[in-house]
PDB file of C-alpha atoms in Angstrom:
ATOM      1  CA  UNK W   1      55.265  39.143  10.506  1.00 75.00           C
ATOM      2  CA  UNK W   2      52.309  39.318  12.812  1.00 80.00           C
ATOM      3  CA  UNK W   3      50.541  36.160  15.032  1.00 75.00           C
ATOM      4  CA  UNK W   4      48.268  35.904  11.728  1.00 78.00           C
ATOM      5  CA  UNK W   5      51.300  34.670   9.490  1.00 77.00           C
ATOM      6  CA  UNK W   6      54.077  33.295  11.287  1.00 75.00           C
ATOM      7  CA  UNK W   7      52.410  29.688  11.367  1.00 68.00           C
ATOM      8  CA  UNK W   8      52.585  29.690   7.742  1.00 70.00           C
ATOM      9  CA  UNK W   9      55.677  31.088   7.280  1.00 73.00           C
ATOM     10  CA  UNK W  10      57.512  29.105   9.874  1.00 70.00           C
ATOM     11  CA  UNK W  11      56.170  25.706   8.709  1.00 66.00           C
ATOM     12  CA  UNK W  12      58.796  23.502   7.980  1.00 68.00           C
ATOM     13  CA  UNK W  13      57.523  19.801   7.008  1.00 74.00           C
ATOM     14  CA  UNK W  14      60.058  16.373   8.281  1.00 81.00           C
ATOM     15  CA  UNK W  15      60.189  13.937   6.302  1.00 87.00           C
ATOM     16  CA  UNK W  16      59.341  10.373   7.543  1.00 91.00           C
ATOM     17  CA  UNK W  17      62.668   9.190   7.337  1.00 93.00           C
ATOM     18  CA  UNK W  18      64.152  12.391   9.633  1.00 93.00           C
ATOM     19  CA  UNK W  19      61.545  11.140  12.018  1.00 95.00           C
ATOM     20  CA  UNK W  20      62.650   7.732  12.393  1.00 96.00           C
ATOM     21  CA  UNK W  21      66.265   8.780  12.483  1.00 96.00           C
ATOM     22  CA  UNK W  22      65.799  10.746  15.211  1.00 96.00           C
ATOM     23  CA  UNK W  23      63.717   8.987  17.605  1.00 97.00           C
ATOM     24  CA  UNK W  24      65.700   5.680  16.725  1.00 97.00           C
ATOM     25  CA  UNK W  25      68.618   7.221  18.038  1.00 97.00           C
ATOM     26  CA  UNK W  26      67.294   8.087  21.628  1.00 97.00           C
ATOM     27  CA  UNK W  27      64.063   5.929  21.862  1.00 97.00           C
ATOM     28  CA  UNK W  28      65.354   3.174  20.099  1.00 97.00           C
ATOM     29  CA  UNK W  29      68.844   3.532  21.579  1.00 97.00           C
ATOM     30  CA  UNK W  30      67.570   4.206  25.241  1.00 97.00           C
ATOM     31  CA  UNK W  31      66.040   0.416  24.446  1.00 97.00           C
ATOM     32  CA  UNK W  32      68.936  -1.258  23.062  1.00 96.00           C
ATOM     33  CA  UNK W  33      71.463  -0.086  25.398  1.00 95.00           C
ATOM     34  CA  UNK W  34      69.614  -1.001  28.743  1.00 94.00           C
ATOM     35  CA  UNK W  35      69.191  -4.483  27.094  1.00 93.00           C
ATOM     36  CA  UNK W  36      72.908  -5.311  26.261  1.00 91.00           C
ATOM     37  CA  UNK W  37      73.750  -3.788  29.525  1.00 89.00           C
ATOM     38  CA  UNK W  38      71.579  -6.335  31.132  1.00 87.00           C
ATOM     39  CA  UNK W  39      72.221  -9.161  28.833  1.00 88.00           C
ATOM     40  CA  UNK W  40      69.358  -9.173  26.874  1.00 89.00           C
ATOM     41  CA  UNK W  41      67.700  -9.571  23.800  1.00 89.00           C
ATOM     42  CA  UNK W  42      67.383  -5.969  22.095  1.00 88.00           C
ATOM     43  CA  UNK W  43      64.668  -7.549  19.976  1.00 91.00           C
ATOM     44  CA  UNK W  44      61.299  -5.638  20.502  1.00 93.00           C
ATOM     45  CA  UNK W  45      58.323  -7.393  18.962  1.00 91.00           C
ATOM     46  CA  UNK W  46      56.883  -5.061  15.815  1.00 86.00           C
ATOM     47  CA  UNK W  47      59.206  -2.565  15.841  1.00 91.00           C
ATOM     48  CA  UNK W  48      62.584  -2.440  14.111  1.00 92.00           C
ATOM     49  CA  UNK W  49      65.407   0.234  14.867  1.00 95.00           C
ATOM     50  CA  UNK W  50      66.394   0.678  11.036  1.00 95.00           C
ATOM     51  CA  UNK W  51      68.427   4.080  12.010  1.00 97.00           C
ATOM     52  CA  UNK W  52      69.919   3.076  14.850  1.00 97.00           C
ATOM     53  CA  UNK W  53      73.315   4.014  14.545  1.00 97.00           C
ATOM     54  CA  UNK W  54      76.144   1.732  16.502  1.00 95.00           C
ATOM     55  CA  UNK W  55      79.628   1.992  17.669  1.00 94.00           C
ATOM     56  CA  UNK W  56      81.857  -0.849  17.115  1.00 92.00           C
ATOM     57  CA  UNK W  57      80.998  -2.480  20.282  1.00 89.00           C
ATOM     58  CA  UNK W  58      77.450  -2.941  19.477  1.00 89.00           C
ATOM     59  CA  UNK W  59      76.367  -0.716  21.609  1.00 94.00           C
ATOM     60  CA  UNK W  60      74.162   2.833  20.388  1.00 96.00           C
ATOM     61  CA  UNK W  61      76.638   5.724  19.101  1.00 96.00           C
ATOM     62  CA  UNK W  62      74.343   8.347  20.743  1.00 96.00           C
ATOM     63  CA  UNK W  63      74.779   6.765  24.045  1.00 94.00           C
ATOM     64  CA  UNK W  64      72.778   4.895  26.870  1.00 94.00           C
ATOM     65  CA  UNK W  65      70.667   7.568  28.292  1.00 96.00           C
ATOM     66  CA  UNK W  66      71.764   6.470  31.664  1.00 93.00           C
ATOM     67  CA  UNK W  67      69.820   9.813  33.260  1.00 95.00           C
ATOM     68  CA  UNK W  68      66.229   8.494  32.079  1.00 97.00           C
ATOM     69  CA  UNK W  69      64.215   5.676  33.632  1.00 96.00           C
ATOM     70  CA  UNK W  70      64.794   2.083  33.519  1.00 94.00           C
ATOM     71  CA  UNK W  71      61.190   1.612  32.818  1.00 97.00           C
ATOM     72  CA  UNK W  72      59.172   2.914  29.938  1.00 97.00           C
ATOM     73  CA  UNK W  73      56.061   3.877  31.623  1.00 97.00           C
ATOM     74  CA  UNK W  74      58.426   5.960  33.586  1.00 98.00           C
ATOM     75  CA  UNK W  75      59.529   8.517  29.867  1.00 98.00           C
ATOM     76  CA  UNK W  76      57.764  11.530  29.117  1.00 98.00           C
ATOM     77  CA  UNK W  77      58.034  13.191  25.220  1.00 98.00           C
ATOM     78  CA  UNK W  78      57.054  16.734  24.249  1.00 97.00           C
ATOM     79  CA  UNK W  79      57.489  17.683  20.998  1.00 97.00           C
ATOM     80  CA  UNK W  80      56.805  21.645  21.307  1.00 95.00           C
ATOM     81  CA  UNK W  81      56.005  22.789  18.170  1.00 93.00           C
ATOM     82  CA  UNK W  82      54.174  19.688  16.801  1.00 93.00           C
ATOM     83  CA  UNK W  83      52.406  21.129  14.238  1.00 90.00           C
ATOM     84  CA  UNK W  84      50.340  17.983  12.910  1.00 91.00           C
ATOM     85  CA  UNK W  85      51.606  15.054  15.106  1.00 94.00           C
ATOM     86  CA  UNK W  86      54.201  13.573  13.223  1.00 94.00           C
ATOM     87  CA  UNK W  87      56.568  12.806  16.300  1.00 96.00           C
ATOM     88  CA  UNK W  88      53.738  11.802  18.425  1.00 97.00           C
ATOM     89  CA  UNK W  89      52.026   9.692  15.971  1.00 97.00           C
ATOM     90  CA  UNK W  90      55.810   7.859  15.075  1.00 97.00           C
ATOM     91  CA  UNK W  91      56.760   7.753  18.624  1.00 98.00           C
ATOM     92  CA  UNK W  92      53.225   5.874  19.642  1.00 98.00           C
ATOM     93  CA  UNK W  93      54.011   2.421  18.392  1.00 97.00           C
ATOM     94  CA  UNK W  94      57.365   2.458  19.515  1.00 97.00           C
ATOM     95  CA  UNK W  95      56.460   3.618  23.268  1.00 98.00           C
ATOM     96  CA  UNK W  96      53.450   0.572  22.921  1.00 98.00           C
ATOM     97  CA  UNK W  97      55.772  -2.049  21.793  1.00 97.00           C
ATOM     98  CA  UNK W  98      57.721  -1.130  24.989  1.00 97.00           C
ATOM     99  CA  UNK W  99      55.108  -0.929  27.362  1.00 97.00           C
ATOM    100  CA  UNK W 100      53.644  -4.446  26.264  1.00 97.00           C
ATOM    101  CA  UNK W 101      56.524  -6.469  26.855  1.00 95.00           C
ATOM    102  CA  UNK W 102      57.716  -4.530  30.118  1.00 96.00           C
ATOM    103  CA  UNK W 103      54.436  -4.688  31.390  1.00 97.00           C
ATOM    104  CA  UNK W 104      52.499  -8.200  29.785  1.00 96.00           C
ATOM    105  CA  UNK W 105      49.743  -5.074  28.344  1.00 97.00           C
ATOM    106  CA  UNK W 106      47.124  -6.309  25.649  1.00 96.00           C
ATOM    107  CA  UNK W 107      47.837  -3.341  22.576  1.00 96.00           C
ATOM    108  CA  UNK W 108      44.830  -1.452  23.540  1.00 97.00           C
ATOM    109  CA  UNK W 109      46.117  -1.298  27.579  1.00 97.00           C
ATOM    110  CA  UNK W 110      49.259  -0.163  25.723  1.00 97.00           C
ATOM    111  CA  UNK W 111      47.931   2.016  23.629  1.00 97.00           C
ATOM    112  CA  UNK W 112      46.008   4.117  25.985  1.00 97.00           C
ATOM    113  CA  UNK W 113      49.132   4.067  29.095  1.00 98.00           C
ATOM    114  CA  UNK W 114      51.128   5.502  26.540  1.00 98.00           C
ATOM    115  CA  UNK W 115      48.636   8.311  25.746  1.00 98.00           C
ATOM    116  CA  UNK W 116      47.878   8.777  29.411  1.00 96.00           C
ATOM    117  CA  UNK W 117      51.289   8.559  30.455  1.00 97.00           C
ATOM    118  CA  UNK W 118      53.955   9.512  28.375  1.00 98.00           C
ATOM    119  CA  UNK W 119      53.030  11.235  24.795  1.00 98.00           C
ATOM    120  CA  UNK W 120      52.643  15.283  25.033  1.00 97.00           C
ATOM    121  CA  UNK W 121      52.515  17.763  22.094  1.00 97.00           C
ATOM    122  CA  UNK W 122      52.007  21.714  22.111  1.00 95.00           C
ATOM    123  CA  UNK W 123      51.385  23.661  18.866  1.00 94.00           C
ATOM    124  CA  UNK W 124      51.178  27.519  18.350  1.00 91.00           C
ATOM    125  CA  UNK W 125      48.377  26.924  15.331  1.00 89.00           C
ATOM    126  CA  UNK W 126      45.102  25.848  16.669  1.00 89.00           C
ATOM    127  CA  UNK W 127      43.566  24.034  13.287  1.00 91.00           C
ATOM    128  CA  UNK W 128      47.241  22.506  13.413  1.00 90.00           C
ATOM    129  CA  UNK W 129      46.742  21.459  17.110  1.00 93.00           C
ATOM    130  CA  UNK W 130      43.265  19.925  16.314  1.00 94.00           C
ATOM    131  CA  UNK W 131      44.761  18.039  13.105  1.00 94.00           C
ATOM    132  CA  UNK W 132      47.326  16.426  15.520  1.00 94.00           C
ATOM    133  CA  UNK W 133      45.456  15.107  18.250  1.00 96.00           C
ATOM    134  CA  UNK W 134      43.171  13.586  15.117  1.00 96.00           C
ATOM    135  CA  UNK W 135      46.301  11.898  13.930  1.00 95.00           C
ATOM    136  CA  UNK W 136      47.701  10.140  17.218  1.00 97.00           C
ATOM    137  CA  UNK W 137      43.775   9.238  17.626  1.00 97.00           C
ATOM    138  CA  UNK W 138      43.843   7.715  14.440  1.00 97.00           C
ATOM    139  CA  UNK W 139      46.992   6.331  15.102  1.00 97.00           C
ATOM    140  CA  UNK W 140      45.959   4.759  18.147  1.00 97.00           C
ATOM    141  CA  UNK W 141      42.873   2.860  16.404  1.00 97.00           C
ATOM    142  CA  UNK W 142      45.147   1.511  13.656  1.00 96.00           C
ATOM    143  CA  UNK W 143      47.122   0.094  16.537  1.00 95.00           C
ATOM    144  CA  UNK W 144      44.384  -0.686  18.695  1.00 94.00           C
ATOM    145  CA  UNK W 145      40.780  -0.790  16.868  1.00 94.00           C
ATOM    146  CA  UNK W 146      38.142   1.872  16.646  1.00 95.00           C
ATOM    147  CA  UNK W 147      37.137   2.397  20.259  1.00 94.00           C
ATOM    148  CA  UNK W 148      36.798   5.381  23.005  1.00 95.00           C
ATOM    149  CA  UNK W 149      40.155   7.100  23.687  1.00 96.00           C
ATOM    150  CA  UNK W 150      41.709   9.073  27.222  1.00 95.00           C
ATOM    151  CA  UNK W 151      42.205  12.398  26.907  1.00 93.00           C
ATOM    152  CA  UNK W 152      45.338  13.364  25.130  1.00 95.00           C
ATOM    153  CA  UNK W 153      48.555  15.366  26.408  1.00 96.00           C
ATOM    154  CA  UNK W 154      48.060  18.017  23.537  1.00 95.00           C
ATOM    155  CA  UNK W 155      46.963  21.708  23.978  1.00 93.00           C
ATOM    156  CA  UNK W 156      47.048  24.998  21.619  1.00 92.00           C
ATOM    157  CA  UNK W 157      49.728  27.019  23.375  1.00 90.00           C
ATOM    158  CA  UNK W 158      48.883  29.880  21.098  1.00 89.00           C
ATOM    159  CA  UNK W 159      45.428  30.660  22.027  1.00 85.00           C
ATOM    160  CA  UNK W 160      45.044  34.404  22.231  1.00 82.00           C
ATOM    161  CA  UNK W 161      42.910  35.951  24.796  1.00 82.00           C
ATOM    162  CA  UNK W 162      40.388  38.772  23.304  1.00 79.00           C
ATOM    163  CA  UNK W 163      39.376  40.324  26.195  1.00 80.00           C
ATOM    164  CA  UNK W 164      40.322  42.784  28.702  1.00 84.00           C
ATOM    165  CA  UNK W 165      41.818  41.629  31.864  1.00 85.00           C
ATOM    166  CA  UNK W 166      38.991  43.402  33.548  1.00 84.00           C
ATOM    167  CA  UNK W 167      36.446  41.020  31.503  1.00 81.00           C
ATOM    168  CA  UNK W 168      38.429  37.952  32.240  1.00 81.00           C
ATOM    169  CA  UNK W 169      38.314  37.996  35.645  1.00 81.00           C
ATOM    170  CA  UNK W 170      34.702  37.841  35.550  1.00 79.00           C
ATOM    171  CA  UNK W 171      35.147  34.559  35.421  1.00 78.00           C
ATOM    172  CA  UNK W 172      36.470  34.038  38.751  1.00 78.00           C
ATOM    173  CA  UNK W 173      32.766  34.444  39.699  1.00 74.00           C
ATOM    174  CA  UNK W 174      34.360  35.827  43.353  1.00 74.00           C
ATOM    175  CA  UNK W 175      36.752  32.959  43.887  1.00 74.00           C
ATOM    176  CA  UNK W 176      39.761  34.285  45.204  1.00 77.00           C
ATOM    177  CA  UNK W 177      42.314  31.816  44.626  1.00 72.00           C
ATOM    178  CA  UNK W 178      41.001  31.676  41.235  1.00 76.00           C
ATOM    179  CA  UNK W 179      41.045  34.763  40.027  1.00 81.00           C
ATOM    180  CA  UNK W 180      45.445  35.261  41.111  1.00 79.00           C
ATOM    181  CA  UNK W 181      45.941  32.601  39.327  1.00 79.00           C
ATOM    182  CA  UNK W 182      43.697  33.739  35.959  1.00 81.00           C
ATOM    183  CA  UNK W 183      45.443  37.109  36.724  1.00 83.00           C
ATOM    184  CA  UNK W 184      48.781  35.048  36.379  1.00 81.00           C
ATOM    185  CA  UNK W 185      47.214  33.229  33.312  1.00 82.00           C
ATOM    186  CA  UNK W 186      46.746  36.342  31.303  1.00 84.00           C
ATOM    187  CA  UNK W 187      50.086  37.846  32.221  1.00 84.00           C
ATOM    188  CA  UNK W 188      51.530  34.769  30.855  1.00 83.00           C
ATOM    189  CA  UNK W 189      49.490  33.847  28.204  1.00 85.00           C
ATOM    190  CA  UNK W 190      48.437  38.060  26.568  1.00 84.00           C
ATOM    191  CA  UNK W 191      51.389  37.048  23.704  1.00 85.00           C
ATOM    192  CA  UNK W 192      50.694  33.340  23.515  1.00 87.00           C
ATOM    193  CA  UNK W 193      49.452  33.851  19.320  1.00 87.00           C
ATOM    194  CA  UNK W 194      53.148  34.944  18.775  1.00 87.00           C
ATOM    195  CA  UNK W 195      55.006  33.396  21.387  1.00 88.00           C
ATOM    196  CA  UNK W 196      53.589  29.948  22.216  1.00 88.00           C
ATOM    197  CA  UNK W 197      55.564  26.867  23.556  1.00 89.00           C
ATOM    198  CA  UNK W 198      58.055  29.802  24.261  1.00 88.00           C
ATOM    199  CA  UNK W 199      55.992  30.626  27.257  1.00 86.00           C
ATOM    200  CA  UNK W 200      57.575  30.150  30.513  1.00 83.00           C
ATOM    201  CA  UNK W 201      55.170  29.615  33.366  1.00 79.00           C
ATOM    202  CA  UNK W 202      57.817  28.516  35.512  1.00 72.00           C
ATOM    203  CA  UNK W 203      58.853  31.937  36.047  1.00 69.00           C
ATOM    204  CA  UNK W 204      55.471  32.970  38.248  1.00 63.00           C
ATOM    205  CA  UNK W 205      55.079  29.171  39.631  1.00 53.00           C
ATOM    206  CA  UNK W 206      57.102  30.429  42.703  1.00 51.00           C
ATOM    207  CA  UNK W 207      54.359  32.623  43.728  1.00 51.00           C
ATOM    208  CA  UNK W 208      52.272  31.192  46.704  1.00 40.00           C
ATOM    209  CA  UNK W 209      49.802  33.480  45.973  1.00 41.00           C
ATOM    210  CA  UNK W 210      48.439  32.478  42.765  1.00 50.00           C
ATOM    211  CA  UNK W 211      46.423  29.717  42.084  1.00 56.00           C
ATOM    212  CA  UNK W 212      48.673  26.076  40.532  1.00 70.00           C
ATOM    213  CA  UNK W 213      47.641  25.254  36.963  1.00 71.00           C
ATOM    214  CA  UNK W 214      46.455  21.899  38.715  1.00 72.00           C
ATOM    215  CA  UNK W 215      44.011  23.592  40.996  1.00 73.00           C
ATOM    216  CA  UNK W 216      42.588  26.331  37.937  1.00 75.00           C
ATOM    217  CA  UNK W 217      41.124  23.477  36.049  1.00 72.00           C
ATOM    218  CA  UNK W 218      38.467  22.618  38.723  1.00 74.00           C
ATOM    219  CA  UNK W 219      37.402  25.984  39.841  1.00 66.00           C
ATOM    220  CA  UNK W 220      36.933  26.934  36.364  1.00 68.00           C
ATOM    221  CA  UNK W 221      34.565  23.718  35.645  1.00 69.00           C
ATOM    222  CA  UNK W 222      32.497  24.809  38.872  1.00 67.00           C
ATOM    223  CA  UNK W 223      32.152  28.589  36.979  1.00 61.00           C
ATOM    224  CA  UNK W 224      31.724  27.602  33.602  1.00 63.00           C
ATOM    225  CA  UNK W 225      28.636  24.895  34.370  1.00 63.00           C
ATOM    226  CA  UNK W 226      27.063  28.027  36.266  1.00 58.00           C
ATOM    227  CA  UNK W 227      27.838  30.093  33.294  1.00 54.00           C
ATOM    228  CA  UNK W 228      26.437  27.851  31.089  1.00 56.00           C
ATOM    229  CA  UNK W 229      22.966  28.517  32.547  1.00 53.00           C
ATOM    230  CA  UNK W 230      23.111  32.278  31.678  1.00 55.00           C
ATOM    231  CA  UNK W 231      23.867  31.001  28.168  1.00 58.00           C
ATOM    232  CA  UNK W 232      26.142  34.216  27.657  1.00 63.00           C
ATOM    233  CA  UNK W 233      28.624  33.408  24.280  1.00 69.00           C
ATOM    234  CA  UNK W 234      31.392  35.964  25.257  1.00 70.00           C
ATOM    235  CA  UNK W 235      32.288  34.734  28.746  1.00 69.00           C
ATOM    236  CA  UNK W 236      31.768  30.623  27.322  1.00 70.00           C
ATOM    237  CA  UNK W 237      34.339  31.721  24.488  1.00 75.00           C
ATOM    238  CA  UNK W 238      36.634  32.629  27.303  1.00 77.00           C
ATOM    239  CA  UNK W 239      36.015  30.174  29.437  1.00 75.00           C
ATOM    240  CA  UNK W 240      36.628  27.722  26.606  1.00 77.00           C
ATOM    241  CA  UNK W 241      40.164  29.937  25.849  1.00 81.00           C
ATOM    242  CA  UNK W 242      40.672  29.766  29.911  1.00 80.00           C
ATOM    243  CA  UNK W 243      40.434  25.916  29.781  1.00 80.00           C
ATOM    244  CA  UNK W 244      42.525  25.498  26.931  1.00 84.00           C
ATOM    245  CA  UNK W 245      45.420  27.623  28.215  1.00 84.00           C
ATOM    246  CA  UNK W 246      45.365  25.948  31.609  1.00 84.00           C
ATOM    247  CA  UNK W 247      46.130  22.576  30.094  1.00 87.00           C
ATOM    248  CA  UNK W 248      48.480  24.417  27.700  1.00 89.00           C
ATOM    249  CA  UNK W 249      50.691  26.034  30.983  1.00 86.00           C
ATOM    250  CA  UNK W 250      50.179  22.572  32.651  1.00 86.00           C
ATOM    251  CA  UNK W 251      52.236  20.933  30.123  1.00 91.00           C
ATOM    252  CA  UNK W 252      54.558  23.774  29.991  1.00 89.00           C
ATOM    253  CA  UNK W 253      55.408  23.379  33.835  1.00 85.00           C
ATOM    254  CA  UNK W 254      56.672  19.658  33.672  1.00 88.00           C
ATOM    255  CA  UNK W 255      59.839  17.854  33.016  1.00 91.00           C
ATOM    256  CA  UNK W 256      60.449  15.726  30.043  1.00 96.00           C
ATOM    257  CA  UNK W 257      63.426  13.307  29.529  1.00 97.00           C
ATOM    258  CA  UNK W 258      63.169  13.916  25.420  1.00 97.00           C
ATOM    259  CA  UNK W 259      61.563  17.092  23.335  1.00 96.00           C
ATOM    260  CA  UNK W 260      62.133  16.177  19.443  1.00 94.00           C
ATOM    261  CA  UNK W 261      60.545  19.021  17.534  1.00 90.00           C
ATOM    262  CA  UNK W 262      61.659  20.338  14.092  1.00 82.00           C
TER     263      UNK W 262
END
């Protein structure tokens, strides 16, 4: 099985119920716990726990989470492999409910802190990747109304790059810093169509001199708009690729307090 099949032969497809069960039973029992621990209502306005599985004291059978945040705008979710969303989009209203009473948020303040802060998805097939980040969009405007979104946490980990290292670097355009780092970039990311969220940019992150994901994204905006000029396809296909796998290794880097993924 080469990069060309194993999306479709390693799609397996949750059903909504498997969903629910599972992020009831650390969302939902992350909520519950820190309110009977404080002495409060559990009761979260548009959002019921129907999974949420309880010892006989009432309080959640998975546990209290006691190592995440107190505060919701404080979580961070990945789901790794999220083919078409169907963690993210579940998890959204849940997170928004949250956020509005913690916070006193209108829906649509909610609804866009949540995406900017806390929802994060990486998927190995790109049509996959785009049919996701259409789905937490759309499931953003059923919660909120048709409107402008932020950018969302999700990236194609499985972009491949189709050029030799030799052509890549061209895109440095003679910045230094930039061109370790997309040296490190296409170390990393050569088996990316095969190995995706598996990717482990941790491992070079050490290395002082190479470029941090956080400072690639800039430099490469300053080549590409000069690039753009010179209207040359190849090098805008990788810079496009380039772009896309810096946000992809960005997301790779962090910490998350839950990664649900089937």
């Amino acid at each position: 099985i080469g990069a060309d099949e194993l999306a479709a032969v390693t799609q397996l497809f949750t059903e909504d119920y498997m969903v629910l069960f599972l992020l009831h039973n650390t969302l939902g029992a992350w909520w519950t716990a820190k309110k009977k621990i404080t002495g409060q209502s559990e009761f979260l306005s548009g959002c019921e726990f129907t999974y949420l599985r309880k010892a006989e004291d009432g309080m959640p059978a998975a546990g209290s989470f006691d190592d995440w945040p107190r505060a919701a705008k404080d979580l961070r979710f990945l789901d790794p492999s999220m083919g078409c969303g169907h963690f993210l989009v579940f998890a959204l209203p849940m997170l928004v409910a949250m956020r509005k009473e913690e916070e006193g948020l209108a829906t649509a303040e909610a609804c866009d802190a949540v995406l900017n802060e806390n929802l994060y998805g990486l998927e190995l097939d790109t049509r996959c990747t785009q049919i996701g980040a259409f789905n937490l969009a759309l499931a953003a405007w059923k919660l909120s109304g048709y409107r402008p979104l932020p950018p969302l946490n999700i990236s194609c980990c499985g972009l491949g790059i189709h050029a030799r290292e030799d052509e890549w670097l061209k895109l440095t355009n003679g910045y230094k810093t930039l061109a370790e780092g997309m040296k490190t970039l296409y170390g990393l990311f050569s088996q990316a169509p095969v190995l995706g969220s598996l990717i482990d940019p941790r491992q070079v992150q050490n290395d002082l001199l190479s470029a941090t994901f956080e400072e690639l994204e800039p430099l490469l905006e300053k080549v590409l708009a000069k690039e753009k000029k010179r209207q040359d396809e190849n090098v805008a296909e990788m810079g496009v690729t380039a772009q896309g796998l810096v946000h992809a290794a960005e997301i790779l880097t962090g910490s998350f307090h839950l990664i649900a993924t089937n």
